[in-house]
Amino acid sequence: MTARMDKRFADLAAEGRPALVTYFMGGDPDYASSLEIMKALPKAGSDVIELGMPFSDPMADGPAIQLAGQRALKGGQTLAKTLQMARDFRKDDDATPIVLMGYYNPIYIYGVERFLDEALEAGIDGLIVVDLPPEMDDELCLPALAKGINFIRLATPTTDDKRLPAVLKNTSGFVYYVSMNGITGSALPDPALIGGAVGRIKAHTKLPVCVGFGVKTAEHARAIGASADGVVVGTAIVNQIASSLTADGTASAATVAGVETLVMSLASGVRGARLAAAE
Amino acid sequence: MNQSPNLNSYREGPDEDGRFGIFGGRFVAETLMPLILDLQDEWNKAKTDPAFQAELKHLGAHYIGRPSPLYYAERLTQHLGGAKIYFKREELNHTGSHKINNCIGQILLAKRMGKTRIIAETGAGQHGVASATVAARFGFPCVVYMGATDVERQAPNVFRMKLLGAEVRPVTAGHGTLKDAMNEALRDWVTNVEDTYYLIGTAAGPHPYPELVRDFQAVIGTEAREQMLEAEGRLPDMVVAAVGGGSNAIGIFHPFLDDKNVRIVGVEAGGKGLDGDEHCASLTAGSPGVLHGNRTYLLQDADGQIKEGHSISAGLDYPGIGPEHAWLHQIGRAEYVPIMDEEALEAFQLLTRLEGIIPALEPSHAIAEVIKRAPKMGKDQIILMNLSGRGDKDIFTVGKILGMEL
């Protein structure tokens, strides 16, 4: 499982381009449509998938992802179903790394051991749990690493050089650099500043550094991808899904197709990133 | 992790990681971690800084009006015909509740830390008013997040906050109550980490908040203990307080925790009854989980999604509780019981008529429990209750329920 993630980043490094990491909310707006979206992502050019686990109180997320979580919960999504979605996806795709992203409480209630065993069996490669900083590593991070599941940590502009080693200590898979202090879906900061920050983190780790928060277009992806090992896009995809829904909130013919078009465009952005940087 | 039931003291928590037994902790996004570590450092320095303590004491005496009186509720005692009932009169504080004790303490911390902007969440509006008050007094801009439902049912406090110069931002997510306001305040904080101080109103959230809010509120119990010894020459048999997040309760309980003959009773919002979802009795009917930076008892479903809860009282309308209460419940040092909306309403009216004190709906829950217990106790026994806030803010809500024209 760790091998799947490491191989993907090694292959991309050999190819000389950054990864496109795409986030969507599991179960938004319903299980079947959401699984179709997941299957469409790698075909449209996504290299790593972040599968969102809905939570009632997503304290670090902006309105778009909050609403997506509410739609998913209303559609009956649970942590068990999110794991099932990964299993269903793995029937056709055993190469694309899957990272589960969300908050701790549903995992805690599911039971950490049970969750990790089932995640491993479902083909999960990594976890991003927003409300578990290094100070809380005993809860989930260390048990996950012991089972061979990557624990991907967020580093932020407030993570200074003094704190960075602690943040990186038990991080594996990749480092997720949050480009700004704030919630998901905010405006993209200056790519030059981000480039500096990526360099600062890379001085402390050999892990790939992916950048997210604020990336919405192929242009953004190209600019960020010039310095980062990966570009994370979440809110733009979630917004695309939201805008495709019918008046009563159900999926339409445009739901999966819209995501495909957006991701293909973003994929062209990351594929041009190093060319742009070389110019 | 394992808690020994034979502790030498119940007053030594939390440990250095902010845990009370398995409860508490620091479950926050990485962006906030450096901030709460800074806050912890500053708090550790302030605790032992005589200048800080002197300023706190001075403002307590001259701005808040401390010490608040200990009042023997003679007519209520006679009416119930059992234990002697004493009220700690926190409703007489400046701004009308215990909330100001904590706000004065935290605004001094914010000042020490060089922060320039204050944010707060509020349910009933008492903490919002107290935050807006100290922000005005110390010249800080202040944004208060308040659930849209609460904005409606606590209109007088919304107006007070605006008069005091605060910006009140209604939160429409969820049911528009305290939980949603807290989510939104956390989002603001994570966005404005450089200049903003988050003035949390209850003894919950990530470490060190549960500890520092408790320490600022413990003045209630410390004073009451001395006042009781002076009035009666002995300690009370029972201490009772309402519990939402639990700041007024931990404030009066904490100084009594090692007095093993003093029974400690926390009163939760039973809402419309514990059978359905329309209550906020997290200890009586909830289970341990992680929300808003700490592990504590929560109202949640089998998938770990947080429920909304319900209480007639906006200040108790929260599906969690401070971690120290969760611990006191688990080890059995304190007992926690629910009181229904209707019982609280009856208590509200009884106290108003018998003692000429209009209580807030939050302590009305504690009064309802006192009404149940006092008659079963001997006349030589003593109940101490925290009358944590006054009811001016609630008269419109109560008027509406009682069908009175205002």
XYZ file of C-alpha atoms in Angstrom:
685
model
C 0.000 0.000 0.000
C 2.751 2.424 0.906
C 4.401 1.008 -2.219
C 1.513 2.227 -4.381
C 1.985 5.817 -3.208
C 5.803 5.750 -3.431
C 5.703 4.204 -6.890
C 3.268 6.823 -8.155
C 5.451 9.728 -7.003
C 8.629 8.030 -8.243
C 7.073 7.481 -11.691
C 5.943 11.102 -11.872
C 9.383 12.330 -10.840
C 10.849 10.252 -13.654
C 8.296 11.739 -15.987
C 9.327 15.187 -14.799
C 5.951 16.526 -13.795
C 3.989 17.145 -10.594
C 1.072 15.002 -9.448
C -2.511 16.082 -9.796
C -4.219 15.234 -6.513
C -8.005 15.468 -6.655
C -10.394 15.659 -3.720
C -14.074 14.874 -3.726
C -16.557 14.096 -0.980
C -17.497 10.438 -0.717
C -21.241 10.008 -1.165
C -21.926 13.445 -2.671
C -24.687 13.575 -3.799
C -25.275 9.793 -3.576
C -23.189 6.637 -3.414
C -23.545 5.512 -7.055
C -22.821 8.936 -8.611
C -19.937 9.469 -6.221
C -18.384 6.108 -7.191
C -18.729 7.056 -10.871
C -16.934 10.343 -10.126
C -14.159 8.452 -8.337
C -13.703 6.101 -11.281
C -13.650 9.039 -13.722
C -10.864 10.887 -11.864
C -7.823 8.806 -12.926
C -9.178 8.470 -16.451
C -9.320 12.274 -16.688
C -5.729 12.599 -15.503
C -5.779 12.553 -11.700
C -2.722 10.852 -10.192
C -3.773 10.603 -6.541
C -7.312 10.549 -5.136
C -8.375 12.147 -1.885
C -11.636 10.567 -0.804
C -13.483 12.844 1.629
C -15.158 11.303 4.661
C -18.140 13.503 5.539
C -18.402 14.998 9.020
C -21.184 17.059 10.549
C -18.810 19.716 11.902
C -15.941 20.277 9.446
C -14.181 23.088 11.310
C -11.380 23.678 8.805
C -13.526 23.645 5.680
C -15.234 26.431 3.793
C -18.897 26.493 2.762
C -18.437 24.383 -0.418
C -17.018 21.334 1.370
C -19.368 21.783 4.348
C -22.327 21.628 1.982
C -20.881 18.636 0.143
C -20.577 16.823 3.467
C -24.164 17.668 4.330
C -25.362 16.385 0.951
C -23.417 13.165 1.450
C -24.758 12.617 4.965
C -28.268 13.346 3.776
C -27.699 10.787 1.029
C -26.929 8.205 3.722
C -23.117 8.162 3.538
C -21.313 6.645 6.508
C -17.683 5.775 7.185
C -18.484 2.122 6.373
C -19.852 3.184 2.976
C -16.830 5.368 2.269
C -14.594 2.337 2.858
C -16.884 0.310 0.596
C -16.479 2.963 -2.100
C -12.710 2.462 -2.001
C -13.210 -1.316 -2.267
C -15.501 -0.892 -5.271
C -12.998 1.431 -6.930
C -10.130 -1.004 -6.370
C -11.905 -3.685 -8.451
C -10.894 -1.762 -11.593
C -7.885 0.265 -10.476
C -5.065 -1.076 -8.371
C -2.545 1.652 -9.216
C -4.052 4.998 -8.198
C -3.258 5.841 -4.571
C -6.285 6.647 -2.390
C -6.014 8.949 0.598
C -8.945 9.215 3.008
C -9.445 12.754 4.257
C -11.656 13.993 7.053
C -11.997 14.467 10.786
C -11.220 12.165 13.682
C -14.526 11.591 15.434
C -16.155 9.199 12.933
C -12.942 7.114 12.959
C -12.780 7.171 16.760
C -16.383 6.013 16.977
C -15.820 3.311 14.318
C -12.869 2.073 16.382
C -9.284 2.839 15.368
C -8.154 -0.809 14.993
C -11.228 -1.849 13.057
C -10.960 1.211 10.841
C -7.287 0.632 10.029
C -7.788 -3.060 9.293
C -10.682 -2.367 6.970
C -8.934 0.598 5.328
C -5.915 -1.577 4.578
C -8.079 -4.329 3.147
C -10.044 -1.760 1.089
C -6.846 -0.546 -0.571
C -6.393 2.769 1.237
C -2.868 4.199 0.955
C -2.970 7.148 3.293
C -4.920 9.213 5.776
C -5.307 12.950 6.250
C -7.080 13.718 9.490
C -7.373 17.442 9.929
C -7.828 17.608 13.696
C -4.939 15.317 14.665
C -1.758 17.406 15.002
C 1.560 15.718 15.960
C 0.715 16.205 19.650
C -2.060 13.626 19.137
C 0.046 11.023 17.273
C -0.825 8.226 19.696
C -4.456 8.365 18.636
C -4.229 7.291 15.000
C -0.953 8.279 13.337
C 1.301 5.744 15.070
C -1.210 2.858 14.837
C -1.680 3.659 11.112
C 2.068 3.702 10.432
C 2.435 0.414 12.302
C -0.066 -1.176 9.915
C 1.623 0.333 6.872
C -0.850 3.098 6.060
C 0.656 6.507 5.335
C -0.217 9.368 7.630
C -0.063 12.553 5.630
C 0.371 15.670 7.659
C -0.640 19.187 6.852
C 2.026 21.870 7.100
C 0.805 25.471 7.100
C 2.264 28.971 6.986
C 2.153 28.937 10.813
C 4.363 25.831 10.886
C 7.689 27.581 11.414
C 11.163 26.063 11.122
C 11.137 25.276 14.825
C 7.942 23.262 14.550
C 8.514 21.723 11.106
C 10.674 18.787 12.282
C 7.926 17.720 14.725
C 5.309 17.949 11.978
C 7.454 15.949 9.541
C 8.619 13.343 12.062
C 5.844 10.793 11.587
C 4.667 11.993 8.182
C 4.841 9.621 5.258
C 3.589 9.362 1.677
C 3.733 13.079 1.011
C 3.513 16.376 2.866
C 0.406 18.430 2.236
C 1.328 22.104 2.336
C -1.724 24.236 3.024
C -0.976 27.371 1.057
C -2.630 29.775 3.460
C -3.991 30.192 6.938
C -7.649 29.614 6.454
C -10.350 27.285 5.354
C -10.667 25.328 2.141
C -11.983 27.227 -0.856
C -10.319 30.585 -0.203
C -8.474 32.594 -2.865
C -5.076 31.410 -4.082
C -2.090 33.274 -2.638
C 0.908 34.427 -4.689
C 2.601 31.369 -6.322
C 6.023 32.901 -5.665
C 5.386 32.860 -1.902
C 4.222 29.276 -2.167
C 7.364 28.337 -4.073
C 9.448 29.728 -1.206
C 7.459 27.774 1.340
C 7.801 24.541 -0.638
C 11.549 25.084 -0.738
C 11.606 25.609 3.024
C 9.799 22.302 3.633
C 11.950 20.428 1.125
C 15.019 21.502 3.070
C 13.646 19.373 5.934
C 12.322 16.299 4.109
C 12.807 13.997 1.132
C 9.060 13.393 0.886
C 7.114 14.870 -2.034
C 5.420 18.167 -1.145
C 1.923 18.718 -2.520
C 0.233 22.095 -2.298
C -3.445 22.741 -1.833
C -6.042 25.306 -0.709
C -7.048 27.814 -3.373
C -6.134 25.920 -6.563
C -9.061 26.198 -8.977
C -7.878 26.337 -12.590
C -5.350 24.808 -14.966
C -3.446 28.108 -14.753
C -3.189 27.809 -10.962
C -2.168 24.156 -11.289
C 0.556 25.098 -13.741
C 1.873 27.921 -11.542
C 1.893 25.895 -8.319
C 3.169 22.777 -10.057
C 6.297 24.629 -11.138
C 7.703 24.238 -7.616
C 5.533 21.603 -5.918
C 5.612 17.821 -6.377
C 1.863 17.796 -6.510
C -1.113 20.099 -6.807
C -4.250 19.400 -4.750
C -7.620 20.501 -6.091
C -10.708 20.083 -3.918
C -13.197 22.903 -3.666
C -13.237 23.521 -7.441
C -14.277 19.900 -8.021
C -16.826 19.979 -5.225
C -18.267 23.219 -6.665
C -18.418 21.635 -10.108
C -20.458 18.772 -8.668
C -22.740 21.171 -6.767
C -23.425 23.232 -9.880
C -24.422 20.149 -11.869
C -27.117 18.993 -9.468
C -30.813 19.240 -10.232
C -33.073 21.582 -8.286
C -33.852 18.834 -5.765
C -30.167 18.063 -5.269
C -29.863 14.857 -7.278
C -27.156 14.049 -9.820
C -27.706 14.987 -13.458
C -26.134 13.776 -16.697
C -23.633 16.637 -16.309
C -22.423 15.598 -12.839
C -19.749 13.072 -13.828
C -19.073 14.690 -17.219
C -18.489 18.100 -15.616
C -15.899 16.676 -13.227
C -14.188 14.890 -16.119
C -13.896 18.087 -18.143
C -12.551 20.071 -15.179
C -10.012 17.405 -14.208
C -8.798 17.043 -17.813
C -8.174 20.773 -17.871
C -6.336 20.667 -14.512
C -4.330 17.678 -15.756
C -3.176 19.706 -18.750
C -2.082 22.363 -16.231
C 0.164 20.025 -14.221
C 1.531 18.519 -17.431
C 2.640 21.969 -18.560
C 3.977 23.016 -15.177
C 7.638 22.155 -15.587
C 7.663 23.406 -19.167
C 6.370 26.717 -17.888
C 8.994 26.719 -15.159
C 11.767 26.035 -17.681
C 10.785 28.877 -19.987
C -4.893 6.724 30.562
C -6.309 4.753 33.493
C -7.734 6.896 36.209
C -7.214 5.815 39.766
C -10.361 6.329 41.813
C -8.208 6.929 44.916
C -6.647 10.197 43.940
C -4.977 12.363 46.534
C -6.596 15.344 44.897
C -9.261 15.907 42.275
C -7.896 19.360 41.568
C -4.578 18.604 39.874
C -5.728 18.187 36.291
C -5.121 18.569 33.489
C -1.764 16.886 32.804
C 0.796 18.613 30.580
C -0.963 17.362 27.434
C -4.191 18.885 28.604
C -5.875 15.640 29.608
C -8.289 14.925 32.404
C -8.086 11.133 32.358
C -8.849 10.261 28.734
C -10.690 13.553 28.182
C -9.430 16.905 26.913
C -6.394 17.091 24.628
C -5.562 19.252 21.621
C -7.538 18.062 18.602
C -7.037 21.046 16.311
C -5.844 21.762 12.788
C -2.097 22.277 12.404
C -2.648 25.976 11.627
C -3.908 26.508 15.177
C -1.331 24.397 17.007
C 1.399 27.052 17.260
C -1.211 29.481 18.601
C -2.519 27.305 21.350
C 1.052 26.473 22.345
C 1.768 30.220 22.541
C -1.365 30.705 24.601
C -0.278 27.948 26.944
C 3.154 29.557 27.427
C 1.595 32.932 28.083
C -0.926 31.456 30.498
C 1.821 29.627 32.395
C 3.678 32.915 32.802
C 0.585 34.929 33.711
C -0.537 32.418 36.347
C 2.470 33.139 38.469
C 2.914 36.814 37.582
C 1.926 38.942 40.596
C 1.216 41.953 38.341
C -1.243 39.920 36.250
C -2.979 38.555 39.326
C -3.153 42.031 40.867
C -4.745 43.510 37.754
C -7.230 40.628 37.622
C -8.125 41.189 41.249
C -8.453 44.936 40.851
C -10.766 44.624 37.836
C -12.706 41.910 39.638
C -13.397 44.213 42.556
C -13.977 47.499 40.737
C -15.285 46.506 37.305
C -17.149 43.226 37.879
C -18.206 43.904 41.474
C -16.579 40.963 43.206
C -17.000 39.313 45.546
C -20.547 38.471 44.549
C -22.822 37.966 47.566
C -23.723 34.631 49.095
C -27.464 34.870 49.683
C -29.619 32.770 51.974
C -32.847 32.147 50.037
C -35.087 32.132 53.076
C -38.472 32.100 51.369
C -37.509 29.357 48.927
C -36.064 27.352 51.828
C -39.318 27.711 53.820
C -41.394 26.875 50.772
C -39.500 23.662 50.137
C -39.297 22.771 53.821
C -35.944 20.978 53.759
C -32.304 21.926 53.344
C -31.177 25.527 53.698
C -30.618 27.025 50.255
C -27.876 29.499 49.492
C -27.295 31.208 46.169
C -23.971 32.442 44.921
C -25.196 35.609 43.239
C -23.187 35.637 39.993
C -26.155 37.239 38.283
C -25.257 40.470 40.100
C -21.939 40.741 38.265
C -21.425 43.444 35.697
C -23.101 42.240 32.455
C -25.414 39.954 34.431
C -23.667 36.616 34.561
C -20.535 34.719 35.530
C -19.203 35.019 31.974
C -17.421 38.300 32.689
C -15.004 36.574 35.136
C -13.464 34.613 32.288
C -13.607 37.459 29.774
C -11.640 39.834 31.973
C -8.993 37.162 32.466
C -8.688 36.301 28.802
C -8.654 39.882 27.540
C -5.663 40.494 29.805
C -4.004 37.462 28.196
C -4.836 38.768 24.710
C -3.261 42.080 25.630
C -0.131 40.387 26.934
C 0.131 38.393 23.698
C -0.058 41.523 21.559
C -3.231 40.452 19.767
C -5.341 43.203 18.209
C -8.682 41.564 17.410
C -11.098 39.509 19.501
C -13.495 36.830 18.303
C -15.984 34.901 20.400
C -18.859 32.467 20.045
C -22.023 32.797 22.022
C -25.192 30.831 22.677
C -27.432 32.760 25.056
C -25.488 35.898 24.303
C -24.160 36.245 27.857
C -20.627 35.369 26.802
C -21.033 37.533 23.684
C -22.081 40.493 25.814
C -19.254 39.894 28.266
C -16.748 39.632 25.382
C -18.094 42.779 23.713
C -17.877 44.515 27.085
C -14.230 43.706 27.745
C -13.387 44.437 24.104
C -14.930 47.902 24.544
C -13.153 48.394 27.882
C -9.756 47.473 26.425
C -10.242 48.979 22.964
C -10.290 45.852 20.801
C -12.479 45.302 17.735
C -14.695 42.300 18.424
C -16.617 39.848 16.228
C -19.161 37.577 17.899
C -20.447 34.468 16.124
C -23.956 33.519 17.124
C -26.306 30.907 15.696
C -29.162 32.466 13.713
C -31.742 30.710 15.923
C -30.100 32.186 19.005
C -29.902 35.648 17.435
C -33.670 35.458 17.231
C -34.399 34.095 20.711
C -31.861 36.290 22.491
C -32.595 39.610 20.793
C -31.880 41.839 23.828
C -28.350 40.492 24.088
C -27.772 40.956 20.362
C -28.693 44.593 20.754
C -26.406 44.934 23.775
C -23.464 43.537 21.831
C -24.095 45.946 18.981
C -24.317 48.896 21.390
C -20.978 47.821 22.818
C -19.474 48.075 19.363
C -19.195 44.383 18.527
C -20.097 42.929 15.178
C -22.569 40.062 15.563
C -22.324 37.527 12.742
C -25.336 35.192 12.575
C -24.447 31.612 11.637
C -27.040 29.762 9.586
C -25.276 26.387 9.298
C -26.842 23.452 11.131
C -29.589 24.464 13.550
C -28.023 27.881 14.049
C -27.051 27.327 17.678
C -23.907 27.337 19.807
C -22.182 24.392 18.087
C -22.453 26.093 14.709
C -21.260 29.393 16.149
C -18.195 27.622 17.549
C -17.410 26.028 14.163
C -17.581 29.434 12.527
C -15.411 31.090 15.173
C -12.796 28.361 14.628
C -12.906 29.060 10.872
C -12.342 32.752 11.523
C -9.457 31.969 13.866
C -7.736 29.621 11.420
C -7.980 32.385 8.790
C -6.786 35.253 11.008
C -4.210 33.553 13.196
C -1.724 36.396 13.160
C -3.710 39.091 14.946
C -6.746 37.371 16.429
C -7.429 36.131 19.943
C -10.231 33.574 20.276
C -12.012 34.265 23.543
C -13.713 30.917 24.252
C -16.587 31.285 26.666
C -16.792 27.891 28.242
C -14.454 25.420 29.901
C -14.138 23.386 26.706
C -12.107 23.424 23.485
C -8.429 22.546 23.028
C -5.992 22.698 25.932
C -5.300 25.143 27.603
C -8.803 26.627 27.344
C -10.592 24.197 29.697
C -7.934 24.850 32.312
C -7.684 28.600 32.006
C -11.433 29.199 31.798
C -11.859 27.046 34.901
C -9.157 28.949 36.732
C -10.750 32.297 35.892
C -14.162 30.974 36.989
C -12.895 29.232 40.124
C -13.138 32.594 41.886
C -16.839 31.708 42.245
C -16.233 28.604 44.304
C -13.283 30.045 46.194
C -15.359 33.007 47.375
C -18.431 30.871 48.073
C -16.416 28.443 50.168
C -15.066 31.260 52.359
C -18.450 32.975 52.540
C -20.159 29.749 53.547
C -17.621 29.101 56.288
C -18.244 32.601 57.550
C -22.055 32.363 57.369
C -22.553 28.830 58.651
C -19.210 27.839 60.095
C -19.176 24.805 57.832
C -19.193 23.651 54.235
C -22.399 22.937 52.312
C -23.648 19.366 51.932
C -24.273 19.845 48.262
C -23.199 22.188 45.478
C -25.496 22.481 42.464
C -24.978 24.234 39.123
C -26.335 24.106 35.587
C -24.058 22.643 32.931
C -23.979 23.520 29.238
C -20.332 23.691 28.276
C -19.861 23.860 32.016
C -17.926 27.020 32.938
C -20.118 28.282 35.780
C -20.366 24.752 37.142
C -16.652 23.980 37.100
C -16.066 27.448 38.582
C -18.134 26.699 41.660
C -17.308 22.947 41.840
C -13.545 23.039 41.555
C -12.677 24.553 44.956
C -14.949 21.934 46.602
C -13.682 18.842 44.764
C -11.387 17.734 47.573
C -14.042 18.292 50.245
C -15.194 14.698 50.062
C -18.340 15.214 52.105
C -19.637 17.842 49.689
C -21.837 16.285 47.010
C -21.404 17.834 43.582
C -24.409 17.945 41.254
C -24.360 19.229 37.670
C -27.671 19.828 35.928
C -27.920 19.201 32.211
C -30.590 20.390 29.799
C -33.095 17.559 29.447
C -35.002 19.571 26.844
C -38.185 17.790 25.866
C -37.016 14.488 27.365
C -34.149 12.049 26.886
C -36.084 9.561 24.722
C -35.666 11.470 21.467
C -33.009 13.883 20.197
C -34.494 17.033 21.688
C -32.201 17.489 24.657
C -28.621 18.453 25.448
C -27.807 15.933 28.170
C -24.381 14.922 26.845
C -23.267 13.169 30.035
C -26.539 11.432 30.835
C -27.329 10.376 27.272
C -24.156 10.876 25.206
C -20.878 9.018 24.681
C -17.187 9.959 24.439
C -16.040 11.500 21.159
C -13.883 14.285 19.719
C -15.215 17.719 18.784
C -14.042 21.328 18.980
C -10.538 20.473 20.068
C -11.250 18.074 22.922
C -12.357 14.561 23.743
C -15.471 14.652 25.848
C -19.008 13.335 26.062
C -21.022 14.223 22.968
C -24.456 13.704 21.541
C -23.704 11.750 18.384
C -25.040 9.023 16.144
C -23.558 5.583 15.465
C -21.422 7.042 12.637
C -19.835 9.684 14.867
C -21.840 12.555 13.389
C -22.709 15.193 15.960
C -26.376 15.769 16.759
C -27.881 19.198 17.187
C -29.625 18.836 20.526
C -32.289 21.089 21.939
C -32.837 23.199 25.029
C -35.234 25.992 25.911
C -32.107 27.733 27.125
C -29.739 28.897 24.405
C -26.838 28.785 26.860
C -27.258 25.046 27.446
C -27.980 24.223 23.809
C -24.670 22.486 23.084
C -24.160 18.783 22.270
C -20.894 18.548 24.222
C -19.509 19.458 27.626
C -16.187 20.571 29.085
C -13.670 17.705 29.440
C -13.196 18.110 33.179
C -16.908 17.432 33.713
C -16.600 14.357 31.492
C -13.823 13.145 33.765
C -15.640 13.981 37.019
C -18.633 12.074 35.654
C -16.547 9.065 34.656
C -14.758 8.759 37.985
C -17.979 9.459 39.859
C -16.833 12.509 41.834
C -19.751 14.528 40.493
C -23.214 13.396 39.480
C -25.007 14.838 36.475
C -28.765 14.855 36.087
C -31.163 16.187 33.449
C -33.893 18.781 33.986
C -36.613 19.204 31.370
C -37.602 22.492 29.714
C -40.900 22.567 31.590
C -39.329 21.989 34.985
C -36.875 24.822 34.326
C -39.747 27.134 33.341
C -41.631 26.341 36.550
C -38.511 26.953 38.611
C -37.962 30.249 36.792
C -41.419 31.418 37.826
C -41.226 30.103 41.374
C -37.964 31.846 42.132
C -39.188 35.080 40.610
C -42.295 35.073 42.839
C -40.681 33.805 46.033
C -37.391 35.639 46.086
C -37.898 38.566 43.739
C -35.018 37.358 41.573
C -35.597 36.741 37.862
C -33.045 34.045 37.009
C -31.753 33.205 33.550
C -33.134 30.016 32.028
C -29.734 28.340 32.439
C -29.596 28.463 36.265
C -33.356 27.830 36.299
C -32.355 24.241 35.515
C -30.230 24.187 38.665
C -33.093 25.700 40.676
C -35.407 22.944 39.416
C -32.983 20.340 40.733
C -32.761 22.146 44.072
C -36.564 22.109 44.209
C -36.455 18.320 43.841
C -33.691 17.707 46.357
C -34.153 20.209 49.158
C -37.416 18.711 50.529
C -35.735 15.305 50.842
C -32.891 16.726 52.903
C -32.825 17.666 56.576
C -33.297 21.226 57.794
C -29.773 21.128 59.159
C -28.365 20.471 55.712
C -27.165 23.097 53.259
C -27.364 23.388 49.467
C -25.176 25.902 47.672
C -26.349 26.778 44.167
C -24.704 28.920 41.541
C -27.177 31.531 40.355
C -25.050 32.120 37.297
C -27.082 34.693 35.367
C -30.070 36.967 35.459
C -33.144 36.467 33.336
C -33.673 39.842 31.679
C -32.536 38.351 28.365
C -35.084 35.532 28.640
C -38.275 37.439 29.388
C -39.325 37.480 25.721
C -38.760 33.736 25.322
C -40.640 32.979 28.523
C -43.408 35.459 27.653
C -43.916 33.733 24.333
C -44.142 30.272 25.908
C -46.513 31.462 28.635
C -48.644 33.219 26.039
C -48.222 36.643 27.651
C -48.433 39.855 25.662
C -45.241 41.894 26.017
